[in-house]
């Protein structure tokens, strides 16, 4: 059983207890979001749940608590070691979205499972507030938790794909100073000053929430055909720095993106697939 909703709807555990009463023998996994997909609509005030059953596939739920953001890689490695088996076919991960560096979490998982095993999922959200995110794994949802559903056996195949919906807004700039996921300077200038100049005082004051519509696109000259989008997760107004969802390498080039509503997911069909679409404000 997968379920998703706003933090306010999930934090008291009532929705989890209701689902547990309906499905007492099932794994129940979910997280807070920045909006739920219900049919063809996106909603903020509903809890969405879906029950899945497999005829031949073995499923295992594993979870870890991440102590600090700097421990994300180690947390990913511990999680992967719990799931590791010769017939592991894929991993679906739901992680705290603020206490975890998503790139480092994935790096830790990959160190253990290798680069070829399909891993998909996402980071929990908190609307536009960015105060706390929560994940539940066979328990009431709580912060600092990372959960993964591991699928085993030759009858299961996990396919995934993604596409962006962003257009470049403004010139390309160089990250002249960064510390992990914190950008200190863009072209020698505090990034918050740059955002304020481009977006205006009102939008800048509403960050990090308003920054969901204006992430940074990473251009790596070593891999010119590979571009990554990073979303703003936190603002330090005293230091004028911005914290993003994952590391921003110093010396790389960035351009501010603006949101456009386009196709966000491609799905490869094989047999009778079950599909899950996860959207994000950035990456």
XYZ file of C-alpha atoms in Angstrom:
283
model
C 0.000 0.000 0.000
C 1.367 3.389 -1.060
C -0.112 6.637 0.242
C 0.661 10.346 -0.148
C -0.686 13.558 1.366
C 0.248 16.895 2.909
C 2.197 16.913 6.162
C -0.796 18.351 8.038
C -2.971 15.434 6.907
C -0.465 12.728 7.805
C 1.498 13.871 10.848
C -1.023 12.754 13.490
C -0.934 9.177 12.164
C -4.719 8.893 11.775
C -4.588 8.153 8.045
C -1.949 5.479 8.597
C -4.051 3.810 11.303
C -7.084 3.803 8.998
C -5.078 2.109 6.232
C -3.624 -0.390 8.709
C -7.154 -1.323 9.764
C -8.108 -1.954 6.123
C -4.899 -3.816 5.201
C -3.576 -5.441 8.394
C -1.204 -7.830 6.596
C 0.235 -5.397 4.042
C 3.296 -3.196 3.961
C 2.126 0.424 4.150
C 4.545 3.075 2.896
C 3.962 6.774 2.249
C 5.194 10.322 2.674
C 4.262 13.982 2.748
C 4.239 15.800 -0.581
C 3.921 19.118 -2.362
C 0.642 17.979 -3.969
C -0.947 14.676 -4.937
C -1.908 13.258 -8.347
C -5.500 11.993 -8.385
C -6.617 10.775 -11.797
C -5.982 13.655 -14.188
C -5.895 16.256 -11.406
C -3.364 17.556 -8.891
C -4.735 18.275 -5.425
C -3.386 19.600 -2.131
C -6.158 18.614 0.288
C -6.619 14.886 -0.283
C -4.757 11.784 0.835
C -4.167 9.467 -2.127
C -3.584 5.730 -1.612
C -3.172 2.750 -3.918
C -3.031 -0.963 -3.078
C -0.812 -3.297 -5.116
C -0.583 -7.096 -5.092
C 1.884 -9.325 -6.932
C 1.274 -12.909 -7.986
C 4.910 -14.045 -8.152
C 7.124 -11.200 -6.924
C 8.572 -11.191 -3.426
C 8.559 -7.796 -1.711
C 10.573 -6.574 1.259
C 10.362 -3.252 3.095
C 13.623 -1.819 4.466
C 14.199 1.467 6.257
C 16.818 3.597 7.950
C 16.952 6.759 10.039
C 19.338 9.427 8.748
C 21.051 11.243 11.604
C 22.248 14.318 9.704
C 22.316 15.513 6.099
C 26.054 14.746 6.012
C 25.244 11.089 6.777
C 23.114 10.633 3.633
C 25.633 8.460 1.761
C 26.167 6.151 4.734
C 22.396 5.903 5.184
C 21.972 4.898 1.532
C 24.623 2.218 1.860
C 23.002 0.753 4.998
C 19.614 0.735 3.287
C 21.014 -1.035 0.230
C 22.775 -3.676 2.321
C 19.439 -4.558 3.929
C 17.884 -5.092 0.488
C 20.855 -6.824 -1.144
C 20.169 -10.298 -2.583
C 21.085 -12.227 -5.718
C 17.576 -11.907 -7.181
C 16.975 -8.233 -6.316
C 15.194 -6.728 -9.331
C 14.582 -3.114 -8.317
C 14.212 -0.579 -5.513
C 11.530 2.081 -4.919
C 12.758 4.677 -2.402
C 10.869 7.318 -0.408
C 13.096 9.607 1.639
C 12.871 12.574 3.967
C 13.238 15.547 1.657
C 14.965 18.067 3.928
C 17.246 16.046 6.223
C 18.725 14.089 3.304
C 21.043 14.986 0.435
C 19.350 13.074 -2.384
C 22.450 12.778 -4.548
C 24.533 11.389 -1.694
C 21.750 8.983 -0.670
C 21.659 7.570 -4.203
C 25.460 7.401 -4.304
C 25.449 5.256 -1.163
C 22.816 2.928 -2.615
C 24.771 2.618 -5.869
C 28.018 1.816 -4.047
C 26.377 -1.338 -2.680
C 23.979 -2.382 -5.460
C 25.963 -1.192 -8.486
C 24.980 1.206 -11.271
C 22.797 -1.200 -13.268
C 20.069 -2.033 -10.746
C 16.941 0.128 -11.337
C 16.356 2.560 -8.448
C 13.475 5.024 -8.514
C 11.224 6.949 -6.111
C 11.551 10.453 -4.663
C 12.058 12.851 -1.774
C 9.144 13.776 0.488
C 7.755 17.313 0.225
C 6.187 19.933 2.471
C 4.206 22.081 0.051
C 5.930 25.450 -0.201
C 6.864 25.641 3.495
C 10.075 23.541 3.642
C 9.777 23.136 7.421
C 9.590 19.352 7.848
C 8.955 16.279 5.707
C 7.781 12.885 6.943
C 7.964 9.274 5.724
C 6.046 6.279 7.047
C 7.145 2.648 6.678
C 4.786 0.240 8.458
C 4.442 2.905 11.140
C 3.078 6.398 11.589
C 5.092 8.825 9.427
C 7.999 10.667 11.012
C 10.941 12.885 9.954
C 14.505 11.726 9.208
C 13.319 8.415 7.742
C 14.274 6.716 4.479
C 12.253 3.714 3.279
C 12.628 1.418 0.291
C 10.471 -1.297 -1.223
C 12.690 -4.016 -2.658
C 11.329 -6.279 -5.399
C 12.763 -9.761 -5.982
C 12.541 -12.406 -8.668
C 12.769 -12.853 -12.425
C 9.067 -12.110 -12.970
C 9.457 -8.461 -11.911
C 10.894 -5.753 -14.152
C 11.173 -2.127 -13.121
C 11.269 0.442 -15.930
C 11.456 4.181 -15.426
C 12.019 7.347 -17.396
C 11.772 11.089 -16.939
C 11.587 14.305 -18.879
C 11.890 17.918 -17.791
C 9.510 20.805 -18.240
C 11.857 23.765 -17.790
C 13.042 26.620 -20.008
C 16.239 28.592 -19.416
C 15.685 32.030 -17.875
C 18.712 34.336 -18.042
C 22.363 33.749 -19.000
C 24.534 30.832 -17.968
C 26.622 31.553 -14.862
C 29.535 29.878 -13.090
C 29.410 28.539 -9.546
C 32.450 30.301 -8.139
C 31.983 28.982 -4.592
C 29.948 26.130 -3.146
C 29.997 23.898 -0.086
C 28.244 20.633 -0.884
C 24.624 21.506 -1.635
C 25.062 25.142 -0.510
C 25.817 27.692 -3.242
C 27.800 30.596 -1.809
C 28.602 32.513 -5.013
C 27.420 32.621 -8.623
C 29.847 34.631 -10.768
C 31.303 36.003 -7.537
C 27.897 37.229 -6.331
C 25.695 35.874 -3.509
C 23.033 33.712 -5.184
C 20.170 35.225 -3.200
C 21.109 38.664 -4.572
C 21.017 37.250 -8.099
C 17.615 35.644 -7.555
C 16.271 38.872 -6.052
C 17.405 40.886 -9.063
C 15.849 38.470 -11.554
C 12.645 37.557 -9.729
C 11.921 40.729 -7.765
C 11.654 41.433 -4.046
C 8.252 39.772 -3.610
C 9.273 36.434 -5.135
C 12.617 36.477 -3.313
C 10.880 37.120 0.005
C 8.666 34.062 -0.601
C 11.658 31.736 -1.119
C 12.312 28.863 -0.753
C 8.671 28.188 -1.667
C 8.681 30.440 -4.729
C 12.034 28.938 -5.751
C 10.250 25.720 -6.750
C 9.348 27.469 -10.011
C 12.936 28.675 -10.570
C 15.508 25.896 -10.005
C 19.048 25.848 -11.353
C 20.023 23.792 -14.381
C 23.495 22.245 -14.134
C 25.724 22.238 -17.221
C 28.795 20.032 -16.869
C 31.343 20.749 -19.618
C 32.775 17.248 -19.132
C 29.354 15.800 -20.040
C 27.759 18.370 -22.386
C 24.748 16.159 -23.201
C 23.853 15.640 -19.532
C 21.907 18.329 -17.687
C 20.497 18.153 -14.156
C 17.940 20.380 -12.454
C 18.423 21.285 -8.782
C 15.628 22.821 -6.719
C 16.075 25.414 -3.940
C 15.435 23.833 -0.516
C 16.573 26.503 1.949
C 17.619 30.162 2.158
C 20.115 31.796 4.527
C 19.157 35.466 4.365
C 22.083 36.580 6.519
C 24.745 34.794 4.472
C 22.722 35.321 1.221
C 23.278 31.658 0.283
C 20.933 29.040 -1.182
C 20.779 25.337 -0.331
C 19.699 22.915 -3.060
C 18.347 19.353 -3.111
C 21.773 17.838 -3.815
C 25.385 18.882 -4.288
C 26.277 21.738 -6.642
C 29.894 21.287 -7.832
C 32.125 24.341 -7.682
C 33.241 25.433 -11.149
C 30.163 24.066 -12.910
C 27.867 26.286 -14.930
C 24.246 27.089 -14.086
C 21.284 28.826 -15.608
C 18.048 29.742 -13.841
C 15.103 27.786 -15.215
C 11.458 28.807 -15.421
C 8.636 26.300 -15.113
C 6.651 25.213 -18.134
C 3.861 22.647 -18.010
C 4.851 19.802 -20.287
C 4.947 16.041 -20.378
C 6.830 14.916 -17.276
C 7.118 11.152 -17.602
C 7.631 8.521 -20.264
C 6.539 5.007 -19.516
C 7.748 1.844 -21.214
C 5.024 -0.800 -21.423
C 5.798 -4.465 -21.128
C 3.159 -7.080 -20.309
C 0.551 -5.637 -17.941
C 2.438 -2.878 -16.104
C 1.499 -0.928 -13.007
C 2.678 2.659 -13.258
C 3.565 5.281 -10.641
C 4.221 8.887 -11.624
C 6.349 10.948 -9.228
C 6.714 14.635 -9.972
C 9.116 17.084 -8.360
C 9.803 20.782 -8.137
C 13.407 20.155 -9.096
C 15.941 17.406 -8.597
